[in-house]
């Protein structure tokens, strides 16, 4: 688990405005991709061997390693997209992510440690909306050429009793 | 109700055999209330947790028996003990955290204090304050402890019962279940983590799902498309415990490409897909008994799934007629190598609320519940695959384990049965 995550938003002050904007923009584009159901684009937000995991808050707090999902290659992420599209069956819904409380700190490798809160609202086939997930992203973002990418994205799920099932990435 | 008198004639089971299931058992609040008395407080042993979760004196985990909140404890002298988590004074929840360690359990409301066995150890102002107030002289703390469960342990799995009389744990589980659980617990286990989900369905629909050898290769397309499990695989269904428990077993290697003519029109048997990264499907041999998959269902709501290198327990917690929570406990062994632990954590992608081979179960359960709410009181479903009896069968093309559940359930519940 990342230990370099910034503890408060005060860390933002040390980062030039343009860099801060680029980092925040990465998460904005990330949730835009998910909410537009452009899942085929989702793996491209990560480095090839980047880690994506969804960790229930109770495991995180207890120091237990178990995750809801653990992918450490873009091949695994493409497999997930294939299954969401072609294989698995789950509640019919539309998803909306809401981000806030972004805190950014610079890391020795030139990358950034980022925390951001998220809410995800699902609306079902009969137009009823409900809170699907609440939690926090803990990201390790690196520069690959001109692009920022996630070397690690840990989704800490405060709402760790999942309503129904969790198919698409958060 | 004491669990022996029959329910009202209105609840007469429509058929002598248990191959028909009245939908009312999933939707009627009176039946839900009767289950709490006759099953969850009845002569039944309930899964409470693992000894590995409470290794040190003072360790505790919170759980439920039916809808009753229960705390499982490790006592100062190293025993396991459990009590109903409801203060003997005003009925408040005493212990609020899900897990932790404490010297005593203290109710926040008036600071009534209990030891790990649930005995009342302290009552503020019991003898009054400055010569006034206090409880009556005949107030006996020994009569005001928390409600205790009898506990028993099999291979590190802790069970509890609220019934004062009834079968022993070994009698209740029976040899097939005892043996299959012992197979898993051949070495000390370690908890890797938990997953939880909330499902808008009756708890019994989930238990039936686990006893259902029919749906595995049909609902869960991942199994058939990637060759993980299918109904044509060699397997057997063992109905145990007088019907109420079951063990579904598959043998040998997975992935045999035998779709058979009977399956050519079934949607989930389209040409196979391939995974780009199959690291989670790697298998490291741990047992030499030829068993590929074990799915054990212990009545009423404790379930074990053990496939490849991932053993996981599921505990179904009823909340209302159309609502339950399910807690998944992932385990490995305390002496796992780093390689083995990494594999188990990868294989956790396969199961749970986000898992490739289990994600559909909650949706299927919810579709049933949505459709049967408000049905006519005489509407029923049918579970007659493989006959109408409850004998064990040497194949997986059967709903025998589900029929065994209903046979045991209606007896315990006191449902009159039609001639």
Coordinates of C-alpha atoms in Angstrom, one line a residue:
Chain A
X1 CA 0.0 0.0 0.0
X2 CA 1.3 3.5 -0.8
X3 CA 2.9 5.3 2.1
X4 CA 3.8 8.4 0.2
X5 CA 0.2 9.7 -0.2
X6 CA -0.1 13.3 0.8
X7 CA -1.7 13.9 4.2
X8 CA -3.4 17.2 3.5
X9 CA -4.2 19.6 0.8
X10 CA -1.4 21.8 2.0
X11 CA 0.9 19.7 -0.2
X12 CA -0.8 21.2 -3.2
X13 CA 1.0 24.5 -2.6
X14 CA 4.4 23.1 -3.5
X15 CA 3.3 22.0 -7.0
X16 CA 3.2 24.5 -9.9
X17 CA -0.3 25.3 -11.1
X18 CA 0.1 23.7 -14.5
X19 CA 1.3 20.4 -13.1
X20 CA -1.5 20.4 -10.6
X21 CA -3.9 21.0 -13.4
X22 CA -2.5 18.1 -15.5
X23 CA -2.7 15.7 -12.6
X24 CA -6.3 16.6 -11.7
X25 CA -7.1 16.5 -15.4
X26 CA -5.9 12.9 -15.6
X27 CA -8.5 11.8 -13.0
X28 CA -11.2 13.9 -14.7
X29 CA -10.5 12.2 -18.0
X30 CA -10.4 8.8 -16.2
X31 CA -13.9 9.1 -14.8
X32 CA -15.1 10.7 -18.0
X33 CA -13.9 7.6 -19.8
X34 CA -15.8 5.3 -17.3
X35 CA -19.0 7.3 -17.4
X36 CA -19.0 7.5 -21.2
X37 CA -18.7 3.7 -21.1
X38 CA -15.6 3.9 -23.2
X39 CA -14.1 1.0 -21.3
X40 CA -11.8 0.0 -24.1
X41 CA -9.9 3.2 -23.4
X42 CA -9.6 2.4 -19.7
X43 CA -6.3 0.3 -19.7
X44 CA -4.5 3.2 -21.5
X45 CA -4.6 5.3 -18.4
X46 CA -2.1 2.9 -16.8
X47 CA 1.5 2.0 -17.3
X48 CA 1.8 -1.5 -18.9
X49 CA 2.5 -3.2 -15.6
X50 CA 0.6 -0.7 -13.5
X51 CA -1.4 -1.9 -10.5
X52 CA -5.1 -1.4 -10.2
X53 CA -6.9 -2.7 -7.1
X54 CA -10.2 -2.2 -5.3
X55 CA -9.6 -2.7 -1.6
X56 CA -12.5 -2.9 0.9
X57 CA -12.0 -0.3 3.6
X58 CA -12.2 -3.0 6.3
X59 CA -9.3 -4.9 4.7
X60 CA -7.2 -1.7 4.3
X61 CA -7.8 -0.8 8.0
X62 CA -7.0 -4.3 9.2
X63 CA -3.8 -4.5 7.1
X64 CA -5.2 -7.5 5.2
X65 CA -4.1 -7.9 1.6
X66 CA -7.3 -9.1 0.0
X67 CA -8.9 -7.0 -2.7
X68 CA -12.1 -7.1 -4.6
X69 CA -10.2 -6.8 -7.9
X70 CA -6.4 -6.9 -8.5
X71 CA -5.0 -6.3 -11.9
X72 CA -1.3 -5.8 -12.4
X73 CA -1.1 -5.7 -16.2
X74 CA -2.9 -4.0 -19.0
X75 CA -3.6 -7.4 -20.4
X76 CA -5.6 -8.2 -17.2
X77 CA -7.4 -4.9 -17.6
X78 CA -8.3 -5.7 -21.2
X79 CA -9.6 -9.1 -20.0
X80 CA -11.8 -7.3 -17.6
X81 CA -13.3 -5.2 -20.3
X82 CA -13.8 -8.2 -22.5
X83 CA -15.8 -9.9 -19.7
X84 CA -17.8 -6.8 -18.9
X85 CA -18.7 -6.6 -22.6
X86 CA -19.1 -10.2 -23.6
X87 CA -19.3 -12.5 -20.7
X88 CA -20.6 -11.3 -17.3
X89 CA -24.1 -10.3 -16.5
X90 CA -25.0 -7.6 -14.0
X91 CA -27.6 -5.0 -13.1
X92 CA -28.6 -2.8 -16.0
X93 CA -27.4 0.7 -15.1
X94 CA -25.8 4.0 -16.0
X95 CA -22.8 5.1 -13.8
X96 CA -21.7 8.7 -12.8
X97 CA -18.5 9.4 -10.9
X98 CA -18.1 12.5 -8.8
X99 CA -14.6 13.6 -7.7
X100 CA -13.4 15.9 -5.0
X101 CA -10.9 16.7 -2.4
X102 CA -7.8 16.2 -4.6
X103 CA -4.5 16.4 -2.8
X104 CA -1.2 16.1 -4.7
X105 CA 2.4 15.6 -3.6
X106 CA 5.5 15.1 -5.6
X107 CA 7.4 11.8 -5.4
X108 CA 11.2 11.3 -5.7
X109 CA 10.7 9.5 -9.0
X110 CA 9.3 12.7 -10.6
X111 CA 5.8 11.4 -10.3
X112 CA 2.9 12.3 -8.1
X113 CA 1.1 10.8 -5.1
X114 CA -2.5 11.8 -5.4
X115 CA -5.6 11.3 -3.2
X116 CA -9.1 12.1 -4.4
X117 CA -12.5 11.3 -3.0
X118 CA -15.1 9.7 -5.2
X119 CA -18.8 9.0 -5.3
X120 CA -20.4 6.8 -7.9
X121 CA -24.2 7.0 -8.5
X122 CA -25.9 4.2 -10.5
X123 CA -29.2 4.8 -12.2
X124 CA -31.2 1.7 -13.2
X125 CA -33.3 0.8 -16.2
X126 CA -36.4 2.3 -14.6
X127 CA -34.7 5.6 -13.9
X128 CA -34.0 5.2 -10.2
X129 CA -30.7 6.5 -8.9
X130 CA -28.8 5.3 -5.8
X131 CA -25.4 5.7 -4.3
X132 CA -23.3 2.7 -5.6
X133 CA -19.9 3.5 -4.1
X134 CA -18.0 5.9 -1.9
X135 CA -14.3 6.0 -1.3
X136 CA -10.9 7.3 -2.1
X137 CA -8.4 7.0 -4.9
X138 CA -4.8 6.7 -3.9
X139 CA -2.8 7.1 -7.0
X140 CA 0.9 6.9 -8.0
X141 CA 1.1 8.9 -11.3
X142 CA 4.2 8.9 -13.5
X143 CA 5.2 10.6 -16.7
X144 CA 5.6 8.4 -19.8
X145 CA 6.8 10.7 -22.5
X146 CA 4.2 13.4 -22.8
X147 CA 1.5 11.4 -21.0
X148 CA 0.7 11.0 -17.3
X149 CA -0.3 7.5 -16.4
X150 CA -1.2 5.5 -13.3
X151 CA 1.6 3.3 -12.1
X152 CA -0.7 2.4 -9.2
X153 CA -4.4 3.2 -8.6
X154 CA -5.7 1.9 -5.3
X155 CA -9.5 2.3 -4.9
X156 CA -10.3 2.2 -1.2
X157 CA -13.9 1.4 -0.9
X158 CA -15.6 2.9 2.1
X159 CA -18.9 1.4 1.0
X160 CA -17.4 -2.1 1.1
X161 CA -20.8 -3.8 1.3
X162 CA -21.3 -3.8 -2.5
X163 CA -24.9 -3.2 -3.7
X164 CA -25.5 -6.3 -5.8
X165 CA -22.3 -6.7 -7.8
X166 CA -19.4 -4.8 -9.1
X167 CA -18.7 -5.3 -12.8
X168 CA -17.1 -2.2 -14.2
X169 CA -14.0 -0.5 -12.9
X170 CA -14.4 2.4 -10.5
Chain B
X1 CA -43.5 -21.0 19.3
X2 CA -41.1 -23.7 20.4
X3 CA -40.2 -25.1 17.0
X4 CA -42.2 -28.3 17.2
X5 CA -45.8 -27.2 16.8
X6 CA -46.9 -27.0 13.1
X7 CA -47.4 -23.8 11.3
X8 CA -51.0 -22.8 10.4
X9 CA -52.7 -24.9 7.7
X10 CA -52.4 -21.9 5.4
X11 CA -48.8 -22.8 5.1
X12 CA -49.4 -26.4 3.9
X13 CA -46.6 -27.5 1.6
X14 CA -48.3 -28.2 -1.8
X15 CA -46.6 -31.5 -2.6
X16 CA -45.4 -34.5 -0.6
X17 CA -42.0 -34.4 -2.3
X18 CA -39.8 -31.3 -1.9
X19 CA -39.6 -30.7 -5.7
X20 CA -42.0 -27.8 -5.6
X21 CA -41.3 -24.6 -3.6
X22 CA -44.0 -22.2 -2.7
X23 CA -42.8 -18.6 -3.5
X24 CA -44.3 -17.5 -0.2
X25 CA -41.3 -18.9 1.7
X26 CA -39.3 -16.0 0.1
X27 CA -41.8 -13.2 0.6
X28 CA -44.0 -13.8 3.7
X29 CA -42.9 -11.8 6.7
X30 CA -44.6 -14.3 9.1
X31 CA -42.4 -17.1 7.7
X32 CA -39.3 -14.9 8.0
X33 CA -40.1 -14.3 11.7
X34 CA -40.7 -18.0 12.2
X35 CA -37.3 -18.8 10.7
X36 CA -35.7 -16.6 13.2
X37 CA -37.3 -18.6 16.0
X38 CA -37.2 -22.1 14.6
X39 CA -34.0 -22.1 12.6
X40 CA -31.7 -19.4 13.9
X41 CA -32.7 -19.8 17.5
X42 CA -33.5 -23.5 17.0
X43 CA -31.6 -26.8 17.3
X44 CA -29.1 -25.8 14.6
X45 CA -25.4 -24.9 14.7
X46 CA -24.4 -21.6 13.1
X47 CA -21.1 -20.4 11.7
X48 CA -19.7 -17.7 13.9
X49 CA -16.1 -17.2 12.6
X50 CA -12.7 -18.7 12.5
X51 CA -10.3 -19.3 15.5
X52 CA -7.7 -17.6 13.2
X53 CA -9.6 -14.4 13.4
X54 CA -9.4 -14.2 17.2
X55 CA -5.9 -15.6 18.1
X56 CA -5.2 -13.5 21.2
X57 CA -7.1 -13.2 24.5
X58 CA -9.6 -10.3 24.3
X59 CA -9.9 -10.6 20.5
X60 CA -13.4 -10.4 19.2
X61 CA -15.4 -10.3 15.9
X62 CA -19.0 -9.2 15.4
X63 CA -21.4 -11.4 13.4
X64 CA -25.0 -12.3 13.2
X65 CA -27.1 -15.4 13.9
X66 CA -30.1 -14.7 11.6
X67 CA -30.9 -11.1 12.5
X68 CA -29.5 -11.3 16.0
X69 CA -26.2 -9.5 16.5
X70 CA -23.6 -11.8 18.1
X71 CA -20.0 -11.3 19.3
X72 CA -17.4 -14.1 19.1
X73 CA -14.6 -13.8 21.7
X74 CA -11.3 -15.2 22.8
X75 CA -11.5 -15.3 26.6
X76 CA -8.6 -14.5 28.9
X77 CA -8.0 -18.2 29.5
X78 CA -7.9 -18.9 25.7
X79 CA -11.4 -20.4 25.1
X80 CA -13.8 -19.2 22.5
X81 CA -17.1 -17.8 23.8
X82 CA -20.0 -16.0 22.2
X83 CA -22.9 -13.8 23.3
X84 CA -25.8 -11.9 21.8
X85 CA -24.7 -8.3 21.5
X86 CA -27.6 -6.7 23.3
X87 CA -27.3 -5.1 26.7
X88 CA -29.2 -6.8 29.5
X89 CA -30.2 -3.4 30.8
X90 CA -31.9 -1.4 28.0
X91 CA -31.2 -3.6 25.0
X92 CA -28.5 -1.5 23.3
X93 CA -25.8 -2.9 21.1
X94 CA -22.9 -3.3 23.5
X95 CA -19.9 -3.8 21.3
X96 CA -19.9 -1.5 18.3
X97 CA -16.7 -2.3 16.2
X98 CA -16.7 -5.2 13.8
X99 CA -13.5 -6.6 15.2
X100 CA -10.9 -5.7 17.8
X101 CA -9.5 -6.5 21.2
X102 CA -10.8 -5.4 24.5
X103 CA -10.4 -6.2 28.2
X104 CA -14.1 -5.9 28.8
X105 CA -17.2 -5.2 26.7
X106 CA -18.8 -1.9 27.9
X107 CA -22.2 -0.6 26.9
X108 CA -21.9 3.1 26.1
X109 CA -25.4 3.9 27.4
X110 CA -25.0 3.3 31.1
X111 CA -21.6 1.6 31.2
X112 CA -22.8 -1.9 32.1
X113 CA -19.7 -4.0 31.7
X114 CA -19.4 -7.6 30.6
X115 CA -16.5 -10.1 30.5
X116 CA -15.7 -12.1 27.3
X117 CA -18.1 -14.8 28.3
X118 CA -20.9 -12.2 28.6
X119 CA -21.1 -12.3 32.4
X120 CA -22.2 -9.0 33.9
X121 CA -19.0 -7.7 35.7
X122 CA -20.0 -4.1 36.6
X123 CA -23.1 -2.0 37.1
X124 CA -22.6 1.8 37.8
X125 CA -24.4 3.0 41.0
X126 CA -25.5 -0.5 41.7
X127 CA -25.5 0.3 45.4
X128 CA -26.6 3.9 44.9
X129 CA -24.7 7.1 45.3
X130 CA -24.3 8.8 48.6
X131 CA -26.8 6.5 50.2
X132 CA -29.6 7.1 47.7
X133 CA -30.8 5.2 44.7
X134 CA -29.2 1.9 43.5
X135 CA -30.7 -1.3 42.4
X136 CA -32.9 -3.3 44.8
X137 CA -31.1 -5.5 47.3
X138 CA -32.3 -8.6 45.5
X139 CA -30.7 -7.5 42.1
X140 CA -28.4 -10.4 41.2
X141 CA -25.8 -9.6 38.5
X142 CA -25.5 -13.3 37.7
X143 CA -29.1 -13.2 36.4
X144 CA -28.4 -10.2 34.1
X145 CA -25.6 -11.3 31.9
X146 CA -25.7 -11.3 28.1
X147 CA -27.5 -14.1 26.4
X148 CA -24.9 -16.8 25.8
X149 CA -24.5 -19.2 22.9
X150 CA -23.1 -22.7 23.3
X151 CA -20.0 -22.9 21.1
X152 CA -18.2 -25.8 19.5
X153 CA -15.2 -25.9 17.2
X154 CA -14.4 -28.1 14.3
X155 CA -10.9 -27.7 12.8
X156 CA -10.7 -24.0 13.7
X157 CA -14.2 -23.2 12.6
X158 CA -16.4 -21.9 15.4
X159 CA -20.1 -22.7 15.5
X160 CA -22.6 -21.6 18.0
X161 CA -26.2 -22.4 18.9
X162 CA -28.9 -20.6 21.0
X163 CA -30.8 -23.9 21.6
X164 CA -30.2 -25.4 25.0
X165 CA -30.8 -28.9 23.7
X166 CA -30.2 -30.6 20.3
X167 CA -27.6 -32.5 18.4
X168 CA -23.9 -32.1 19.1
X169 CA -21.9 -30.2 16.4
X170 CA -20.5 -33.4 15.1
X171 CA -23.9 -35.0 14.9
X172 CA -25.3 -31.9 13.2
X173 CA -22.6 -31.7 10.6
X174 CA -22.3 -35.4 9.9
X175 CA -19.3 -37.3 8.5
X176 CA -19.3 -36.1 4.9
X177 CA -19.2 -32.4 5.9
X178 CA -16.8 -33.0 8.8
X179 CA -14.4 -34.7 6.5
X180 CA -14.6 -32.1 3.7
X181 CA -14.0 -29.2 6.2
X182 CA -11.1 -31.2 7.7
X183 CA -9.5 -31.5 4.3
X184 CA -9.3 -27.8 4.0
X185 CA -8.1 -27.3 7.5
X186 CA -5.2 -29.7 7.3
X187 CA -2.8 -26.8 8.1
X188 CA -3.2 -23.6 10.1
X189 CA -5.1 -21.0 8.0
X190 CA -4.7 -17.2 7.7
X191 CA -7.4 -14.8 6.7
X192 CA -6.4 -12.8 3.5
X193 CA -9.4 -10.5 3.6
X194 CA -13.2 -10.0 3.4
X195 CA -15.6 -9.0 0.7
X196 CA -19.3 -8.1 1.4
X197 CA -22.3 -7.6 -0.7
X198 CA -25.9 -6.6 -0.2
X199 CA -28.5 -8.4 -2.2
X200 CA -32.2 -7.6 -2.7
X201 CA -33.4 -11.1 -2.4
X202 CA -34.4 -13.7 0.2
X203 CA -31.5 -15.4 2.0
X204 CA -32.6 -18.9 0.9
X205 CA -32.3 -18.0 -2.8
X206 CA -28.6 -17.6 -2.2
X207 CA -28.3 -20.9 -0.3
X208 CA -30.2 -22.7 -3.1
X209 CA -27.9 -21.1 -5.6
X210 CA -24.9 -22.7 -3.9
X211 CA -26.6 -26.1 -4.0
X212 CA -27.6 -25.7 -7.6
X213 CA -25.3 -27.7 -9.9
X214 CA -27.6 -26.8 -12.8
X215 CA -26.7 -23.1 -13.2
X216 CA -22.9 -23.3 -13.0
X217 CA -22.1 -23.7 -16.7
X218 CA -25.2 -21.8 -17.9
X219 CA -25.5 -18.6 -15.8
X220 CA -21.8 -18.2 -15.4
X221 CA -20.6 -17.8 -18.9
X222 CA -17.0 -17.3 -17.8
X223 CA -17.0 -20.9 -16.8
X224 CA -18.0 -22.2 -20.2
X225 CA -16.3 -19.6 -22.4
X226 CA -12.9 -20.1 -20.7
X227 CA -13.4 -23.7 -19.8
X228 CA -13.3 -23.5 -16.0
X229 CA -16.3 -25.6 -15.1
X230 CA -19.3 -27.1 -16.9
X231 CA -22.1 -29.5 -16.1
X232 CA -20.7 -32.2 -18.3
X233 CA -17.6 -32.4 -16.1
X234 CA -17.3 -35.5 -13.9
X235 CA -18.8 -34.7 -10.5
X236 CA -21.2 -35.7 -7.8
X237 CA -23.8 -34.2 -5.4
X238 CA -23.7 -35.5 -1.8
X239 CA -26.8 -34.7 0.2
X240 CA -25.9 -34.9 3.9
X241 CA -27.3 -34.1 7.4
X242 CA -30.7 -35.6 6.6
X243 CA -31.0 -33.4 3.6
X244 CA -30.0 -29.9 4.8
X245 CA -26.3 -29.9 4.0
X246 CA -24.7 -30.7 0.7
X247 CA -21.4 -31.1 -1.0
X248 CA -21.0 -30.5 -4.8
X249 CA -17.7 -32.0 -6.0
X250 CA -16.0 -31.9 -9.4
X251 CA -13.1 -34.2 -10.2
X252 CA -10.1 -34.1 -12.4
X253 CA -8.8 -31.3 -14.6
X254 CA -11.0 -28.5 -15.8
X255 CA -11.4 -27.3 -19.3
X256 CA -12.5 -30.4 -21.2
X257 CA -13.9 -29.3 -24.5
X258 CA -17.1 -31.4 -24.5
X259 CA -20.0 -29.3 -25.3
X260 CA -22.2 -32.2 -26.5
X261 CA -25.1 -32.0 -28.9
X262 CA -27.5 -31.1 -26.0
X263 CA -25.7 -27.9 -25.5
X264 CA -25.2 -26.6 -29.0
X265 CA -28.2 -24.3 -28.8
X266 CA -27.3 -22.9 -25.4
X267 CA -26.2 -19.3 -25.6
X268 CA -23.3 -19.6 -23.1
X269 CA -21.6 -22.4 -25.1
X270 CA -20.5 -20.2 -28.0
X271 CA -17.0 -20.6 -29.2
X272 CA -14.5 -20.0 -26.4
X273 CA -12.8 -16.7 -25.7
X274 CA -9.2 -16.5 -24.5
X275 CA -7.7 -14.4 -21.7
X276 CA -4.7 -12.3 -22.5
X277 CA -3.3 -12.7 -19.0
X278 CA -4.2 -16.1 -17.5
X279 CA -2.0 -15.7 -14.4
X280 CA -5.1 -16.0 -12.1
X281 CA -6.0 -19.4 -13.7
X282 CA -2.7 -21.0 -12.9
X283 CA -3.1 -23.9 -10.5
X284 CA -0.6 -25.2 -7.9
X285 CA -1.5 -28.7 -6.8
X286 CA -2.1 -28.8 -3.0
X287 CA -4.2 -32.0 -2.6
X288 CA -3.7 -35.4 -4.2
X289 CA -7.3 -36.7 -4.0
X290 CA -8.4 -35.7 -7.5
X291 CA -11.0 -33.1 -6.3
X292 CA -11.0 -30.0 -8.5
X293 CA -13.9 -28.1 -6.8
X294 CA -15.7 -28.4 -3.5
X295 CA -18.9 -26.5 -2.8
X296 CA -20.1 -27.2 0.7
X297 CA -23.4 -25.9 2.0
X298 CA -23.9 -26.2 5.8
X299 CA -27.4 -25.5 6.9
X300 CA -28.7 -22.8 7.2
X301 CA -26.3 -20.2 5.8
X302 CA -22.6 -21.2 5.9
X303 CA -21.0 -22.0 2.6
X304 CA -17.6 -23.1 1.5
X305 CA -16.3 -22.7 -2.1
X306 CA -12.9 -24.3 -2.7
X307 CA -11.7 -24.3 -6.3
X308 CA -8.1 -24.4 -7.6
X309 CA -6.1 -22.5 -4.9
X310 CA -8.8 -20.3 -3.5
X311 CA -10.8 -21.4 -0.5
X312 CA -13.5 -18.9 0.5
X313 CA -16.3 -19.0 3.1
X314 CA -19.5 -17.3 2.5
X315 CA -21.9 -16.3 5.4
X316 CA -25.4 -15.3 4.4
X317 CA -27.0 -12.9 6.8
X318 CA -30.8 -12.5 6.5
X319 CA -32.0 -8.9 6.9
X320 CA -35.6 -9.0 5.8
X321 CA -37.7 -11.2 3.5
X322 CA -36.2 -9.6 0.4
X323 CA -32.8 -8.6 1.7
X324 CA -29.6 -10.3 2.8
X325 CA -25.9 -9.5 3.2
X326 CA -23.2 -12.0 2.3
X327 CA -19.7 -11.9 3.8
X328 CA -16.9 -13.6 2.0
X329 CA -13.9 -14.6 4.0
X330 CA -10.8 -15.4 1.9
X331 CA -8.3 -17.7 3.5
X332 CA -4.8 -19.1 2.7
X333 CA -2.4 -21.0 4.9
X334 CA -0.2 -19.4 7.6
X335 CA 2.9 -21.1 5.9
X336 CA 2.1 -20.0 2.3
X337 CA 5.1 -19.0 0.2
X338 CA 5.0 -15.5 -1.3
X339 CA 4.3 -17.2 -4.7
X340 CA 1.3 -19.1 -3.3
X341 CA -0.1 -16.0 -1.5
X342 CA 0.2 -14.0 -4.7
X343 CA -1.7 -16.6 -6.6
X344 CA -4.5 -16.8 -4.0
X345 CA -4.9 -13.0 -4.1
X346 CA -5.1 -13.1 -8.0
X347 CA -7.7 -15.9 -7.8
X348 CA -9.8 -13.7 -5.6
X349 CA -10.6 -12.0 -8.9
X350 CA -12.7 -15.0 -9.8
X351 CA -15.1 -14.9 -6.9
X352 CA -16.9 -12.4 -4.7
X353 CA -19.3 -9.6 -5.7
X354 CA -16.8 -8.6 -8.5
X355 CA -15.7 -12.1 -9.4
X356 CA -15.7 -13.5 -12.9
X357 CA -17.4 -16.7 -11.9
X358 CA -19.8 -15.4 -9.3
X359 CA -20.9 -11.9 -10.4
X360 CA -24.2 -13.1 -11.9
X361 CA -25.5 -14.9 -8.7
X362 CA -26.8 -11.7 -7.0
X363 CA -28.4 -10.5 -10.3
X364 CA -30.2 -13.9 -10.7
X365 CA -31.4 -13.9 -7.1
X366 CA -32.7 -10.3 -7.5
X367 CA -34.5 -11.2 -10.7
X368 CA -36.3 -14.0 -8.8
X369 CA -37.2 -11.8 -5.9
X370 CA -38.5 -9.0 -8.1
X371 CA -40.8 -11.3 -10.0
X372 CA -42.2 -13.2 -7.1
X373 CA -43.0 -10.2 -4.8
X374 CA -46.8 -9.9 -4.9
X375 CA -47.4 -13.3 -6.5
X376 CA -50.5 -15.3 -5.8
X377 CA -50.2 -17.2 -2.5
X378 CA -50.4 -20.6 -4.2
X379 CA -47.7 -19.8 -6.8
X380 CA -44.7 -22.1 -6.8
X381 CA -41.4 -23.0 -8.5
X382 CA -40.1 -26.4 -9.5
X383 CA -36.8 -28.1 -8.7
X384 CA -37.1 -31.5 -10.3
X385 CA -33.9 -31.8 -12.3
X386 CA -32.6 -35.3 -11.6
X387 CA -35.9 -36.5 -10.1
X388 CA -38.0 -35.6 -7.1
X389 CA -36.0 -37.3 -4.4
X390 CA -33.2 -36.2 -2.1
X391 CA -30.6 -39.0 -2.5
X392 CA -27.0 -38.2 -3.4
X393 CA -26.3 -38.5 -7.1
X394 CA -23.1 -39.4 -9.0
X395 CA -23.4 -36.5 -11.4
X396 CA -24.2 -32.8 -11.5
X397 CA -27.3 -32.8 -13.7
X398 CA -29.5 -32.6 -10.6
X399 CA -31.2 -30.3 -8.1
X400 CA -31.2 -33.0 -5.4
X401 CA -29.3 -30.8 -3.0
X402 CA -31.9 -28.1 -3.2
X403 CA -34.7 -30.7 -2.6
X404 CA -32.8 -31.9 0.4
X405 CA -32.7 -28.4 1.8
X406 CA -36.5 -28.0 1.4
X407 CA -37.1 -31.4 3.0
X408 CA -35.1 -30.5 6.1
X409 CA -36.4 -26.9 6.1
X410 CA -40.1 -27.6 6.1
X411 CA -39.7 -30.2 8.8
X412 CA -37.7 -27.9 11.1
X413 CA -40.2 -25.1 10.3
X414 CA -43.2 -27.3 11.0
X415 CA -44.9 -26.8 7.6
X416 CA -47.8 -29.2 7.2
X417 CA -47.2 -31.3 4.1
X418 CA -50.0 -32.1 1.6
X419 CA -50.7 -35.8 1.3

